[in-house]
Backbone as JSON, one array per atom type, in Angstrom:
{
  "sequence": "MSMGSQSLTGRVAVVTGASRGIGRAIALALARAGADLVLASKTVEPHPKLPGTLGDVAREVEALGRRALVVPTDVRFEDQIANLARRTLDTFGHVDILINNAGALWWRPVLETPVKRFDLVMGVNARAAFLCAQALLPSMIERRWGHIVNLSPPIDMRKLSGHVAYFMSKYGMTMLTLGLAEEVRAHNVAVHSLWPATVIESQATINYQVGTPAQWRKAEILADATLLIVSRPPSARTAQALIDEDLLRAEGVTDFDRYKCVPDGTPLRIDFLPTV",
  "N": [[22.55, 13.25, -16.23], [21.16, 16.17, -14.32], [21.57, 19.32, -12.49], [22.55, 18.22, -10.28], [21.61, 15.89, -9.41], [21.33, 12.46, -8.84], [22.51, 9.03, -10.03], [20.04, 6.61, -11.03], [20.43, 3.93, -11.38], [19.44, 0.95, -10.98], [17.34, 0.92, -9.61], [13.95, 0.57, -9.37], [11.08, 1.92, -10.77], [7.59, 2.18, -10.39], [4.94, 3.51, -12.57], [1.76, 5.24, -12.62], [-0.9, 5.46, -14.95], [0.62, 5.59, -17.54], [0.58, 5.6, -20.08], [0.55, 7.72, -21.87], [1.3, 11.24, -22.27], [1.76, 13.15, -19.27], [2.68, 10.94, -17.7], [3.92, 9.34, -19.49], [6.24, 11.18, -19.87], [7.26, 11.5, -17.36], [8.22, 8.77, -16.93], [10.01, 7.89, -18.95], [11.93, 10.0, -18.44], [12.77, 9.1, -16.15], [13.64, 6.63, -16.97], [15.89, 7.55, -18.5], [17.71, 8.38, -16.45], [18.53, 5.79, -15.45], [16.44, 4.06, -14.13], [14.91, 1.2, -13.73], [11.25, 0.25, -15.62], [8.1, -0.19, -14.33], [4.81, 0.05, -16.19], [2.3, 1.1, -15.8], [-1.67, 1.08, -16.75], [-4.89, 1.63, -18.39], [-4.72, 1.72, -20.94], [-3.9, -0.49, -23.22], [-4.13, -1.67, -25.92], [-4.6, 0.46, -29.15], [-6.14, 3.66, -29.12], [-8.92, 4.65, -30.73], [-9.54, 7.34, -30.2], [-7.58, 8.51, -28.47], [-3.98, 8.99, -27.86], [-1.33, 6.49, -27.83], [-0.09, 3.92, -26.19], [0.61, 1.36, -23.87], [2.39, -0.45, -24.61], [3.95, 1.51, -26.28], [5.45, 3.26, -24.84], [6.94, 1.15, -23.53], [8.41, 0.48, -25.5], [10.05, 2.61, -26.08], [11.22, 3.21, -23.47], [12.84, 0.84, -23.28], [14.35, 1.27, -25.74], [16.0, 3.08, -24.75], [17.52, 1.77, -23.49], [16.87, 0.44, -20.58], [14.9, -1.91, -18.8], [11.33, -2.83, -19.22], [8.23, -3.39, -17.76], [4.98, -4.12, -18.64], [2.05, -3.69, -17.15], [-1.02, -4.34, -17.7], [-3.66, -2.12, -16.13], [-6.51, -0.88, -14.29], [-6.95, 1.49, -11.97], [-8.78, 1.8, -10.4], [-9.62, -0.52, -9.08], [-9.18, -2.79, -6.87], [-8.23, -5.7, -7.01], [-6.68, -5.14, -9.18], [-4.69, -3.74, -8.63], [-3.27, -5.17, -6.52], [-2.03, -7.2, -8.45], [-1.05, -5.93, -9.99], [1.48, -5.24, -8.15], [2.12, -7.65, -7.46], [3.18, -8.63, -9.85], [5.09, -6.54, -10.05], [7.01, -7.26, -8.1], [7.57, -9.87, -8.57], [8.98, -9.76, -10.84], [10.73, -8.17, -10.64], [11.78, -8.04, -8.24], [11.81, -6.16, -6.13], [10.7, -2.49, -5.33], [11.2, 0.69, -5.84], [10.37, 3.38, -6.44], [7.2, 5.05, -6.58], [4.88, 6.8, -8.58], [2.26, 8.4, -8.29], [0.24, 9.03, -10.73], [-2.15, 8.58, -12.28], [-5.33, 9.96, -13.22], [-8.34, 11.29, -12.78], [-10.59, 14.02, -14.17], [-12.76, 16.42, -13.05], [-14.71, 18.9, -13.46], [-16.98, 20.44, -12.0], [-20.27, 22.09, -10.44], [-21.48, 20.83, -7.31], [-24.15, 19.91, -7.6], [-23.94, 19.38, -10.52], [-22.71, 17.02, -10.54], [-22.85, 13.74, -11.01], [-23.44, 10.68, -9.44], [-21.71, 8.7, -10.42], [-19.48, 10.23, -11.46], [-18.65, 11.5, -9.3], [-17.78, 9.08, -7.99], [-15.72, 8.29, -9.71], [-13.87, 10.12, -9.62], [-12.97, 9.86, -7.27], [-12.31, 7.4, -7.08], [-10.18, 7.07, -8.84], [-8.33, 8.87, -7.99], [-7.69, 9.97, -5.15], [-8.78, 7.0, -3.89], [-7.29, 5.42, -5.37], [-4.28, 6.38, -5.24], [-3.8, 5.87, -2.67], [-4.37, 3.07, -2.35], [-2.31, 2.03, -3.74], [-0.13, 3.17, -2.79], [-0.22, 1.35, -0.24], [0.13, -1.04, -1.44], [2.63, -1.12, -2.2], [4.17, -0.32, -0.71], [5.6, -2.13, 1.49], [8.03, -2.99, 0.17], [9.83, -1.03, -0.05], [9.79, -0.22, 2.32], [10.97, -2.69, 3.51], [13.9, -2.61, 2.15], [14.53, 0.09, 3.17], [14.23, 2.45, 1.43], [12.64, 4.43, -0.41], [10.78, 6.25, -2.68], [7.57, 8.14, -3.02], [5.48, 9.66, -5.12], [3.09, 11.71, -5.35], [0.71, 13.12, -7.83], [-0.73, 16.06, -7.08], [-2.38, 18.59, -5.65], [-1.09, 21.6, -3.58], [-2.56, 22.42, -0.55], [-5.48, 24.35, -0.7], [-8.24, 26.14, 0.01], [-10.02, 27.69, -0.86], [-10.16, 26.94, -3.46], [-12.05, 25.24, -3.59], [-14.86, 25.46, -4.1], [-17.13, 24.97, -6.52], [-15.86, 23.01, -7.94], [-16.09, 21.14, -6.24], [-16.25, 17.89, -5.96], [-13.74, 17.09, -7.45], [-11.54, 18.31, -6.15], [-11.87, 17.41, -3.2], [-11.31, 15.09, -3.95], [-8.48, 15.28, -5.09], [-7.12, 16.59, -2.85], [-7.21, 14.64, -1.08], [-5.46, 13.0, -2.14], [-3.25, 14.82, -1.45], [-3.31, 14.8, 1.43], [-2.77, 12.44, 2.02], [-0.06, 12.09, 1.2], [0.68, 14.13, 3.24], [0.19, 12.78, 5.83], [1.09, 10.24, 5.45], [3.92, 10.19, 5.16], [5.0, 11.03, 7.56], [4.19, 8.64, 8.9], [5.88, 6.85, 7.86], [8.56, 7.87, 7.44], [10.67, 7.09, 9.49], [11.65, 4.76, 8.19], [12.93, 5.51, 6.06], [11.66, 6.31, 3.77], [10.12, 8.41, 1.58], [7.39, 10.66, 0.87], [5.74, 12.47, -1.4], [3.91, 15.35, -2.7], [3.28, 16.79, -6.2], [2.85, 19.34, -8.12], [1.73, 21.47, -11.04], [2.54, 24.2, -11.9], [1.5, 25.7, -14.39], [-0.51, 25.25, -16.67], [-0.71, 22.18, -18.34], [0.18, 20.39, -21.12], [-2.34, 17.97, -22.07], [-3.96, 15.07, -22.22], [-6.28, 15.65, -20.61], [-6.23, 18.51, -20.59], [-6.46, 19.04, -23.36], [-9.11, 17.93, -23.83], [-10.94, 19.12, -22.0], [-10.78, 21.56, -23.53], [-9.07, 23.25, -22.08], [-7.44, 26.05, -22.28], [-5.35, 27.13, -25.01], [-2.21, 25.66, -27.32], [-0.88, 27.38, -26.92], [-0.85, 28.55, -24.5], [0.3, 26.23, -23.11], [2.38, 24.25, -21.26], [4.84, 21.94, -21.63], [4.7, 18.52, -20.4], [7.18, 17.6, -19.59], [8.22, 19.26, -17.8], [7.31, 18.76, -15.5], [8.24, 15.77, -15.52], [10.86, 16.98, -15.25], [11.13, 17.75, -12.65], [9.72, 15.67, -11.32], [12.1, 13.86, -11.26], [13.93, 15.46, -10.18], [13.49, 15.12, -7.38], [12.96, 12.39, -6.54], [15.64, 11.77, -7.24], [17.28, 12.03, -5.38], [18.42, 11.55, -1.94], [15.86, 10.07, -0.07], [15.69, 11.25, 2.6], [16.22, 13.92, 2.44], [14.32, 15.43, 1.96], [10.58, 15.38, 2.59], [6.93, 14.94, 3.16], [6.14, 17.37, 1.63], [4.13, 19.29, -0.36], [4.88, 20.07, -3.61], [5.37, 22.62, -5.83], [6.04, 22.59, -9.37], [7.52, 24.47, -10.77], [8.55, 26.33, -8.88], [9.91, 24.24, -7.59], [12.09, 23.87, -9.19], [12.89, 26.29, -9.87], [14.33, 26.86, -7.51], [16.46, 24.93, -7.53], [18.04, 26.6, -9.03], [17.2, 26.78, -12.15], [16.59, 28.89, -14.73], [15.8, 29.01, -17.21], [12.63, 28.59, -18.69], [11.64, 28.76, -21.13], [12.19, 26.85, -22.44], [10.05, 24.82, -22.01], [7.58, 25.49, -23.36], [5.24, 24.7, -25.22], [4.43, 26.47, -27.43], [6.47, 28.65, -28.82], [6.79, 31.25, -28.4], [4.84, 31.77, -26.73], [2.33, 32.25, -23.83], [2.25, 30.65, -20.94], [-0.42, 29.64, -19.11], [-1.52, 30.14, -15.63], [-2.1, 28.11, -12.97], [-3.56, 29.07, -11.41], [-5.68, 30.23, -12.64], [-8.02, 29.08, -12.19], [-11.21, 29.9, -11.39], [-12.99, 31.08, -8.46], [-15.54, 30.71, -7.05]],
  "CA": [[21.84, 14.07, -15.15], [21.52, 17.61, -14.57], [21.2, 19.69, -11.14], [23.36, 17.52, -9.24], [20.87, 14.52, -9.17], [22.14, 10.96, -8.67], [21.85, 8.15, -11.31], [18.74, 5.86, -10.63], [20.57, 3.13, -11.82], [19.16, -0.19, -10.13], [16.07, 1.35, -8.92], [12.8, 0.22, -9.98], [9.75, 2.53, -10.46], [6.25, 2.38, -10.9], [4.36, 4.87, -13.02], [0.58, 4.84, -13.48], [-1.24, 6.61, -16.38], [2.09, 5.72, -18.27], [0.57, 5.38, -21.51], [0.48, 8.85, -22.35], [1.24, 12.63, -21.48], [2.5, 13.4, -17.92], [3.02, 9.62, -17.25], [5.06, 8.61, -20.27], [7.05, 11.75, -19.66], [7.75, 10.89, -16.28], [8.79, 7.1, -17.18], [11.07, 8.31, -19.87], [12.77, 10.84, -17.4], [13.15, 8.13, -14.91], [14.72, 5.6, -17.78], [17.22, 8.09, -18.78], [18.47, 8.31, -15.26], [18.61, 4.55, -15.11], [15.69, 3.4, -13.72], [13.62, 0.36, -14.82], [10.13, 0.85, -15.43], [6.38, -0.72, -14.42], [4.25, 0.98, -16.53], [0.36, 0.73, -15.68], [-2.55, 2.07, -17.67], [-5.85, 1.04, -18.99], [-4.7, 1.91, -22.59], [-3.03, -1.68, -24.06], [-4.73, -1.7, -27.39], [-4.79, 1.33, -29.69], [-7.58, 3.78, -28.77], [-9.45, 5.45, -31.67], [-9.59, 8.85, -29.88], [-6.45, 8.67, -27.72], [-2.85, 8.55, -28.38], [-0.2, 6.26, -27.23], [-0.28, 2.79, -25.33], [2.03, 1.13, -22.6], [3.45, -0.81, -25.45], [4.56, 2.34, -27.25], [5.87, 3.63, -23.83], [7.41, 0.39, -23.16], [9.77, 0.37, -26.22], [10.72, 3.54, -25.7], [12.05, 2.85, -22.42], [13.84, -0.05, -23.54], [15.08, 1.63, -26.28], [17.05, 3.86, -23.56], [18.58, 0.61, -22.41], [16.36, 0.04, -19.61], [13.78, -2.67, -18.83], [9.82, -2.22, -19.2], [7.19, -4.27, -17.75], [3.54, -3.81, -18.91], [0.91, -4.26, -16.55], [-2.22, -3.16, -17.52], [-3.96, -1.72, -14.7], [-7.32, -0.01, -13.84], [-6.69, 1.81, -10.68], [-10.11, 1.65, -9.37], [-10.0, -2.02, -8.8], [-8.46, -3.19, -5.59], [-7.56, -6.6, -7.19], [-5.83, -5.07, -10.13], [-3.51, -3.15, -8.07], [-2.69, -6.09, -5.86], [-1.74, -7.76, -9.19], [0.43, -4.68, -10.39], [2.3, -4.98, -7.28], [2.6, -8.8, -7.62], [3.82, -8.53, -11.23], [6.42, -6.05, -10.27], [7.79, -7.8, -7.11], [8.18, -11.1, -9.3], [9.96, -9.53, -12.12], [12.11, -7.11, -10.69], [12.16, -8.29, -6.85], [11.51, -4.95, -5.6], [10.36, -1.42, -5.87], [11.97, 1.88, -5.1], [9.73, 4.58, -6.68], [5.98, 4.98, -6.84], [4.65, 7.83, -9.22], [0.58, 7.95, -8.77], [0.17, 9.86, -11.64], [-3.02, 8.29, -13.04], [-6.39, 10.64, -12.82], [-9.18, 11.69, -13.25], [-11.16, 14.71, -13.82], [-14.21, 16.88, -13.11], [-14.97, 20.54, -12.67], [-18.53, 20.83, -12.15], [-20.64, 22.01, -9.07], [-22.1, 19.78, -6.6], [-25.41, 19.63, -8.39], [-23.59, 18.94, -11.67], [-21.76, 16.08, -10.42], [-24.07, 12.51, -11.06], [-22.5, 9.76, -8.32], [-20.83, 7.8, -11.23], [-18.57, 11.13, -11.33], [-17.88, 11.64, -7.82], [-17.27, 8.02, -7.77], [-14.6, 8.11, -10.65], [-12.47, 10.83, -9.39], [-12.37, 9.8, -5.76], [-11.71, 5.94, -7.23], [-8.99, 7.13, -9.94], [-7.46, 9.95, -7.64], [-7.63, 9.62, -3.74], [-8.37, 6.25, -3.62], [-6.34, 4.7, -6.05], [-3.18, 6.71, -4.5], [-4.04, 5.0, -1.07], [-4.11, 1.49, -2.32], [-0.69, 1.66, -4.26], [1.3, 3.09, -1.74], [-0.39, 0.47, 0.67], [0.31, -2.19, -1.74], [4.0, -0.96, -2.75], [5.14, 0.25, 0.65], [6.67, -3.0, 2.21], [9.36, -3.42, -0.39], [10.33, 0.03, 0.2], [10.49, -0.53, 3.81], [12.14, -3.71, 3.82], [14.77, -1.99, 1.74], [14.95, 1.4, 3.53], [14.74, 3.25, 0.56], [11.46, 4.78, -1.14], [9.81, 7.53, -2.62], [6.09, 7.92, -3.63], [5.49, 11.03, -5.67], [1.75, 11.91, -5.77], [0.21, 14.23, -8.78], [-1.63, 16.54, -6.16], [-1.74, 19.93, -5.35], [-1.03, 22.07, -2.11], [-4.31, 22.26, -0.3], [-5.87, 25.78, -0.85], [-9.6, 25.99, 0.26], [-10.52, 28.59, -2.17], [-10.46, 26.6, -4.79], [-13.05, 23.85, -3.52], [-16.53, 26.43, -4.65], [-17.54, 25.02, -8.15], [-15.24, 21.82, -8.34], [-16.01, 20.21, -4.94], [-15.57, 16.65, -5.89], [-12.36, 17.15, -8.06], [-10.61, 18.76, -5.17], [-11.94, 16.25, -2.65], [-10.31, 13.81, -4.71], [-6.93, 15.61, -5.17], [-6.67, 17.02, -1.6], [-7.2, 13.41, -0.41], [-3.76, 12.58, -2.34], [-2.4, 15.71, -0.82], [-3.37, 14.38, 2.77], [-2.08, 10.73, 2.09], [1.18, 12.78, 1.51], [1.02, 14.71, 4.72], [0.02, 12.05, 6.57], [1.91, 8.82, 5.02], [5.22, 10.95, 4.91], [5.23, 10.76, 8.79], [4.36, 7.29, 9.07], [7.43, 6.13, 6.96], [9.79, 8.81, 7.79], [11.75, 6.26, 10.14], [12.31, 3.86, 7.47], [13.95, 6.02, 4.87], [10.62, 6.5, 2.84], [9.74, 9.81, 1.63], [6.21, 11.06, 0.19], [5.53, 13.97, -1.78], [2.99, 15.94, -3.79], [4.02, 17.81, -7.14], [1.77, 20.02, -8.93], [2.81, 22.18, -12.15], [2.59, 26.04, -11.97], [0.84, 26.2, -15.15], [-1.48, 24.05, -17.56], [0.23, 21.35, -18.8], [-0.17, 19.94, -22.2], [-2.69, 16.47, -21.95], [-5.6, 14.75, -23.05], [-7.26, 16.29, -20.12], [-6.73, 20.03, -21.15], [-7.25, 19.13, -24.52], [-10.43, 17.34, -24.01], [-11.56, 20.2, -21.7], [-10.27, 23.05, -23.85], [-8.1, 24.53, -21.16], [-6.9, 27.25, -22.88], [-4.6, 26.76, -26.02], [-1.63, 25.29, -26.96], [0.12, 28.44, -26.65], [-1.09, 28.6, -23.05], [0.27, 25.5, -21.99], [3.81, 23.93, -20.89], [5.15, 20.52, -22.15], [4.88, 17.65, -19.68], [8.72, 17.51, -19.7], [8.52, 20.0, -16.71], [6.83, 17.91, -14.11], [9.24, 15.23, -15.49], [12.11, 16.88, -14.47], [10.79, 18.16, -11.59], [9.72, 14.61, -10.48], [13.12, 12.96, -11.36], [14.93, 15.95, -8.91], [12.52, 14.88, -6.2], [13.42, 11.24, -6.73], [16.85, 10.89, -7.43], [17.65, 12.79, -3.88], [17.88, 10.59, -0.93], [14.84, 10.14, 0.8], [15.95, 12.05, 3.82], [16.41, 15.26, 1.68], [12.57, 15.93, 1.99], [9.3, 14.76, 2.63], [5.85, 15.62, 3.28], [5.82, 18.51, 1.44], [3.53, 19.61, -1.33], [5.62, 20.73, -4.31], [5.11, 23.26, -7.16], [7.35, 22.33, -10.37], [8.28, 25.82, -11.37], [9.11, 26.53, -7.53], [11.11, 23.76, -7.19], [13.18, 23.9, -10.24], [14.1, 27.42, -9.38], [15.04, 26.8, -6.03], [17.59, 24.42, -7.88], [18.92, 27.04, -10.22], [16.82, 26.73, -13.1], [16.05, 30.03, -14.85], [15.25, 28.91, -18.58], [11.48, 27.97, -18.7], [10.77, 28.68, -22.35], [12.05, 25.41, -23.41], [8.95, 23.95, -21.72], [6.44, 25.81, -23.78], [4.36, 24.36, -26.28], [4.28, 27.48, -28.7], [7.84, 29.32, -28.54], [6.45, 32.59, -28.14], [3.55, 31.52, -26.11], [2.25, 32.48, -22.53], [1.55, 29.52, -20.15], [-1.62, 29.99, -18.16], [-1.38, 29.86, -14.68], [-3.3, 27.37, -12.88], [-4.47, 30.07, -10.54], [-7.0, 30.94, -13.6], [-9.29, 28.72, -11.74], [-12.45, 30.42, -10.72], [-13.65, 30.52, -7.0], [-17.37, 30.8, -7.14]],
  "C": [[22.02, 15.48, -15.17], [21.03, 18.08, -13.02], [21.68, 18.83, -10.07], [22.39, 16.04, -9.17], [21.7, 13.31, -9.39], [21.56, 10.07, -9.77], [21.03, 7.18, -10.38], [19.11, 4.5, -11.0], [20.33, 1.62, -10.77], [17.94, 0.08, -9.29], [14.96, 0.59, -10.02], [11.36, 0.93, -9.7], [8.59, 2.36, -11.15], [5.38, 3.44, -11.21], [2.67, 4.62, -13.33], [0.04, 5.74, -14.16], [0.14, 6.59, -17.11], [1.57, 5.46, -19.62], [0.79, 6.78, -22.29], [0.71, 10.23, -21.51], [2.14, 12.73, -20.47], [3.08, 12.06, -17.6], [4.4, 9.17, -18.0], [6.08, 9.53, -20.22], [7.84, 11.67, -18.4], [8.56, 9.58, -16.49], [9.95, 7.37, -17.94], [12.03, 9.06, -19.02], [13.46, 9.9, -16.71], [14.38, 7.21, -15.96], [15.93, 5.89, -18.26], [17.88, 8.03, -17.54], [18.86, 7.17, -14.7], [17.74, 3.73, -14.65], [14.88, 2.42, -14.3], [12.49, 0.59, -14.36], [8.89, 0.21, -15.42], [5.47, 0.08, -14.8], [2.79, 0.02, -16.5], [-0.55, 1.81, -16.4], [-3.75, 0.85, -18.03], [-5.73, 0.71, -20.59], [-3.41, 0.85, -22.96], [-3.63, -1.21, -25.47], [-4.63, -0.1, -27.89], [-6.04, 2.06, -29.37], [-7.63, 4.77, -29.94], [-9.47, 7.06, -31.62], [-8.31, 9.26, -28.99], [-5.09, 8.23, -28.06], [-1.5, 7.51, -27.78], [-1.08, 5.08, -26.66], [0.94, 2.27, -24.34], [2.88, 0.24, -23.32], [4.61, 0.15, -26.09], [5.61, 2.57, -26.15], [7.05, 2.3, -23.47], [8.82, 0.02, -24.22], [10.33, 1.5, -26.41], [11.4, 3.82, -24.57], [13.17, 2.02, -23.0], [15.03, 0.2, -24.83], [16.4, 2.88, -26.04], [17.85, 2.88, -22.79], [18.15, 0.19, -21.17], [15.1, -1.08, -19.85], [12.56, -2.08, -18.45], [9.28, -3.16, -19.02], [5.65, -3.63, -17.61], [2.83, -4.47, -17.87], [-0.42, -3.37, -16.59], [-3.22, -2.9, -16.56], [-5.17, -0.54, -14.81], [-7.1, 0.06, -12.25], [-7.75, 1.76, -9.63], [-10.47, 0.37, -8.87], [-8.66, -2.35, -7.86], [-7.34, -4.54, -6.52], [-6.44, -6.38, -8.44], [-4.63, -4.62, -9.75], [-2.83, -4.19, -7.15], [-2.0, -7.26, -7.3], [-0.59, -7.07, -9.71], [1.73, -4.95, -9.39], [3.23, -6.59, -7.09], [3.8, -8.92, -8.57], [5.32, -7.95, -10.85], [7.62, -6.61, -9.13], [8.49, -9.46, -7.68], [8.94, -11.16, -10.36], [11.05, -8.73, -11.69], [12.68, -7.43, -9.18], [11.94, -7.03, -5.73], [11.04, -3.76, -6.26], [10.97, -0.03, -5.15], [10.93, 3.24, -5.24], [8.52, 4.44, -7.15], [5.78, 6.7, -7.19], [3.0, 7.61, -9.35], [0.24, 9.03, -9.57], [-1.29, 9.65, -12.38], [-4.17, 9.18, -12.19], [-7.14, 10.89, -13.48], [-10.19, 12.81, -13.09], [-12.4, 15.61, -13.86], [-14.56, 18.07, -12.41], [-16.32, 20.78, -12.9], [-18.83, 21.15, -10.38], [-21.13, 20.89, -8.39], [-23.31, 18.98, -7.53], [-25.3, 19.31, -9.88], [-23.02, 18.07, -11.85], [-22.82, 14.49, -10.35], [-22.75, 11.66, -9.98], [-22.09, 9.01, -8.96], [-19.57, 8.73, -11.37], [-17.93, 11.23, -10.19], [-17.05, 10.21, -7.8], [-15.96, 7.68, -8.53], [-13.56, 8.96, -9.92], [-12.01, 10.66, -7.87], [-12.0, 8.26, -5.84], [-10.42, 6.11, -7.89], [-7.81, 8.2, -8.83], [-7.02, 9.47, -6.01], [-7.32, 7.81, -3.36], [-7.38, 5.3, -4.12], [-4.73, 4.79, -5.53], [-2.76, 6.08, -3.52], [-3.4, 3.84, -1.4], [-2.93, 1.39, -3.16], [0.1, 1.83, -3.53], [1.1, 1.8, -0.45], [0.4, -0.85, 0.23], [2.17, -2.7, -2.18], [5.09, -0.58, -1.71], [6.08, -1.04, 1.38], [7.53, -3.34, 1.67], [10.16, -2.14, 0.05], [10.97, -0.31, 1.67], [11.44, -1.47, 4.34], [13.79, -3.09, 3.18], [15.33, -0.84, 2.43], [15.05, 2.49, 2.58], [13.3, 3.43, -0.35], [11.42, 6.41, -1.47], [8.83, 7.38, -3.23], [5.9, 9.7, -4.03], [3.6, 10.94, -5.85], [1.45, 13.31, -6.73], [-0.76, 14.9, -7.95], [-1.58, 17.94, -5.74], [-1.55, 20.41, -3.96], [-2.49, 22.59, -1.59], [-4.51, 23.92, 0.06], [-7.55, 25.58, -1.27], [-10.44, 26.87, -0.54], [-11.16, 27.87, -3.53], [-11.5, 25.48, -4.74], [-14.23, 24.24, -4.09], [-16.23, 25.65, -6.12], [-16.43, 23.81, -8.54], [-14.8, 20.97, -6.96], [-15.3, 18.53, -4.99], [-14.49, 16.58, -6.51], [-11.52, 17.4, -6.83], [-10.86, 17.84, -3.82], [-10.95, 15.37, -2.77], [-8.65, 14.15, -4.35], [-6.51, 16.05, -3.67], [-6.51, 15.73, -0.83], [-6.08, 12.9, -0.73], [-3.16, 13.41, -1.45], [-2.32, 15.37, 0.92], [-2.82, 12.98, 2.9], [-0.69, 11.2, 2.03], [1.7, 12.89, 2.96], [1.08, 13.74, 5.74], [0.99, 10.6, 6.8], [3.48, 9.28, 5.42], [5.57, 10.52, 6.62], [5.34, 9.19, 9.24], [5.6, 6.59, 8.62], [8.55, 6.37, 7.22], [11.1, 7.91, 8.68], [12.62, 5.25, 9.2], [12.7, 4.35, 6.39], [13.2, 6.11, 3.88], [10.12, 7.44, 3.04], [8.28, 10.13, 0.92], [5.89, 12.5, -0.19], [4.45, 14.2, -2.73], [3.71, 16.6, -4.65], [2.45, 18.01, -7.61], [2.25, 21.12, -9.74], [1.9, 23.78, -11.83], [1.57, 26.39, -13.01], [0.3, 24.96, -16.06], [-0.85, 23.57, -18.47], [-0.41, 20.78, -20.18], [-0.79, 18.15, -22.29], [-3.61, 16.21, -22.44], [-6.41, 15.47, -21.87], [-7.58, 17.9, -20.44], [-7.01, 19.87, -22.52], [-8.6, 18.65, -24.8], [-11.12, 18.37, -23.15], [-11.39, 21.47, -22.15], [-10.0, 24.1, -22.89], [-7.59, 25.14, -22.04], [-6.19, 26.38, -24.24], [-3.16, 26.4, -26.41], [-0.59, 26.34, -26.78], [0.33, 29.08, -25.2], [-0.51, 27.38, -22.39], [2.19, 25.04, -21.76], [3.83, 22.46, -21.3], [5.08, 19.88, -20.96], [6.29, 17.5, -18.99], [9.1, 18.22, -18.24], [8.03, 19.37, -15.32], [7.73, 16.7, -13.97], [10.49, 15.21, -14.69], [12.03, 17.54, -12.98], [10.66, 16.78, -10.69], [11.48, 14.07, -10.4], [13.95, 14.09, -10.08], [14.59, 15.53, -7.9], [13.15, 13.2, -6.14], [14.85, 10.52, -6.77], [18.11, 11.69, -6.32], [17.49, 11.71, -2.86], [16.81, 11.0, -0.23], [14.84, 11.05, 2.38], [16.0, 13.51, 3.48], [15.22, 16.16, 1.96], [11.44, 15.28, 2.11], [8.29, 15.44, 2.96], [5.58, 17.18, 2.95], [5.19, 18.56, -0.04], [4.06, 20.68, -2.28], [5.16, 21.57, -5.52], [6.18, 22.93, -8.15], [8.25, 23.24, -10.85], [9.35, 26.15, -10.12], [10.45, 25.67, -7.23], [12.42, 23.79, -7.86], [13.84, 25.1, -10.13], [14.58, 27.22, -8.33], [16.47, 25.84, -6.26], [18.47, 24.89, -9.11], [18.23, 26.86, -11.62], [16.34, 28.08, -13.57], [15.42, 30.09, -16.26], [14.07, 28.21, -18.73], [10.84, 27.79, -20.06], [11.23, 27.51, -22.7], [11.0, 24.27, -23.0], [7.97, 24.35, -22.31], [6.05, 24.91, -25.03], [4.66, 25.08, -27.6], [5.82, 28.08, -28.02], [7.3, 30.68, -27.81], [5.04, 32.89, -27.02], [3.24, 32.16, -24.51], [1.59, 31.41, -21.56], [0.79, 30.29, -19.04], [-1.36, 29.37, -16.65], [-2.24, 28.92, -14.08], [-4.0, 27.72, -11.9], [-5.74, 30.89, -11.67], [-8.24, 30.27, -13.09], [-10.13, 29.08, -10.84], [-12.91, 30.2, -9.33], [-14.92, 31.47, -7.38], [-18.06, 30.61, -5.9]]
}
């Protein structure tokens, strides 16, 4: 463990969207720190166009000496989230950490946003984060220890135009962070939002052709930032929308070259998103 963070041995973490990319990186970082993992995603069988399955990640977690529970979950559906919570508690008896990583992307203006796309981003982003928190919070409150991390950005209204549906859903997650944090602060449960400073290598960036590998950082930067958050006592910080690079710099990290996908690349700042 680096940066003075504490072992997570004995902790149980639920990660949504855990079959690849950022979710996989976060799950493995938590496992290295000692946590047991509950891995949730839709991808159980190999997909012809997408790398990785929950089973693959589970084997990586187990190779690190930690337990892994695979729970196929489409976070758009309340009954599947209830099943995720039930199986987590049946297997481990409690949950300490929830990472709301599953996400859907749609960067189009209002007139180019079909209802099904609006429903998708709202369902996978804001609604799922709300329901997952609702389902898993009772265990954290009972044990008086917990962290929820929502992968969502600080609220910046300048970004809304041209991406209304997407940012309605993502800012909804951040509003969940800010409001829920106050509701559960007295129970020693912390709620955070975390967002990258630059474009991260993921299926979303690949599929949407957001830059090139020379402009991406590896998902490990978000994993390291997540680990830094959840390995501190919940009372250390809560109700904040954090940026990965800023958080790591505040902890003394100065070498960010190791996160580059291409050694001589120049990561593209998220501020590239146009305002229209």
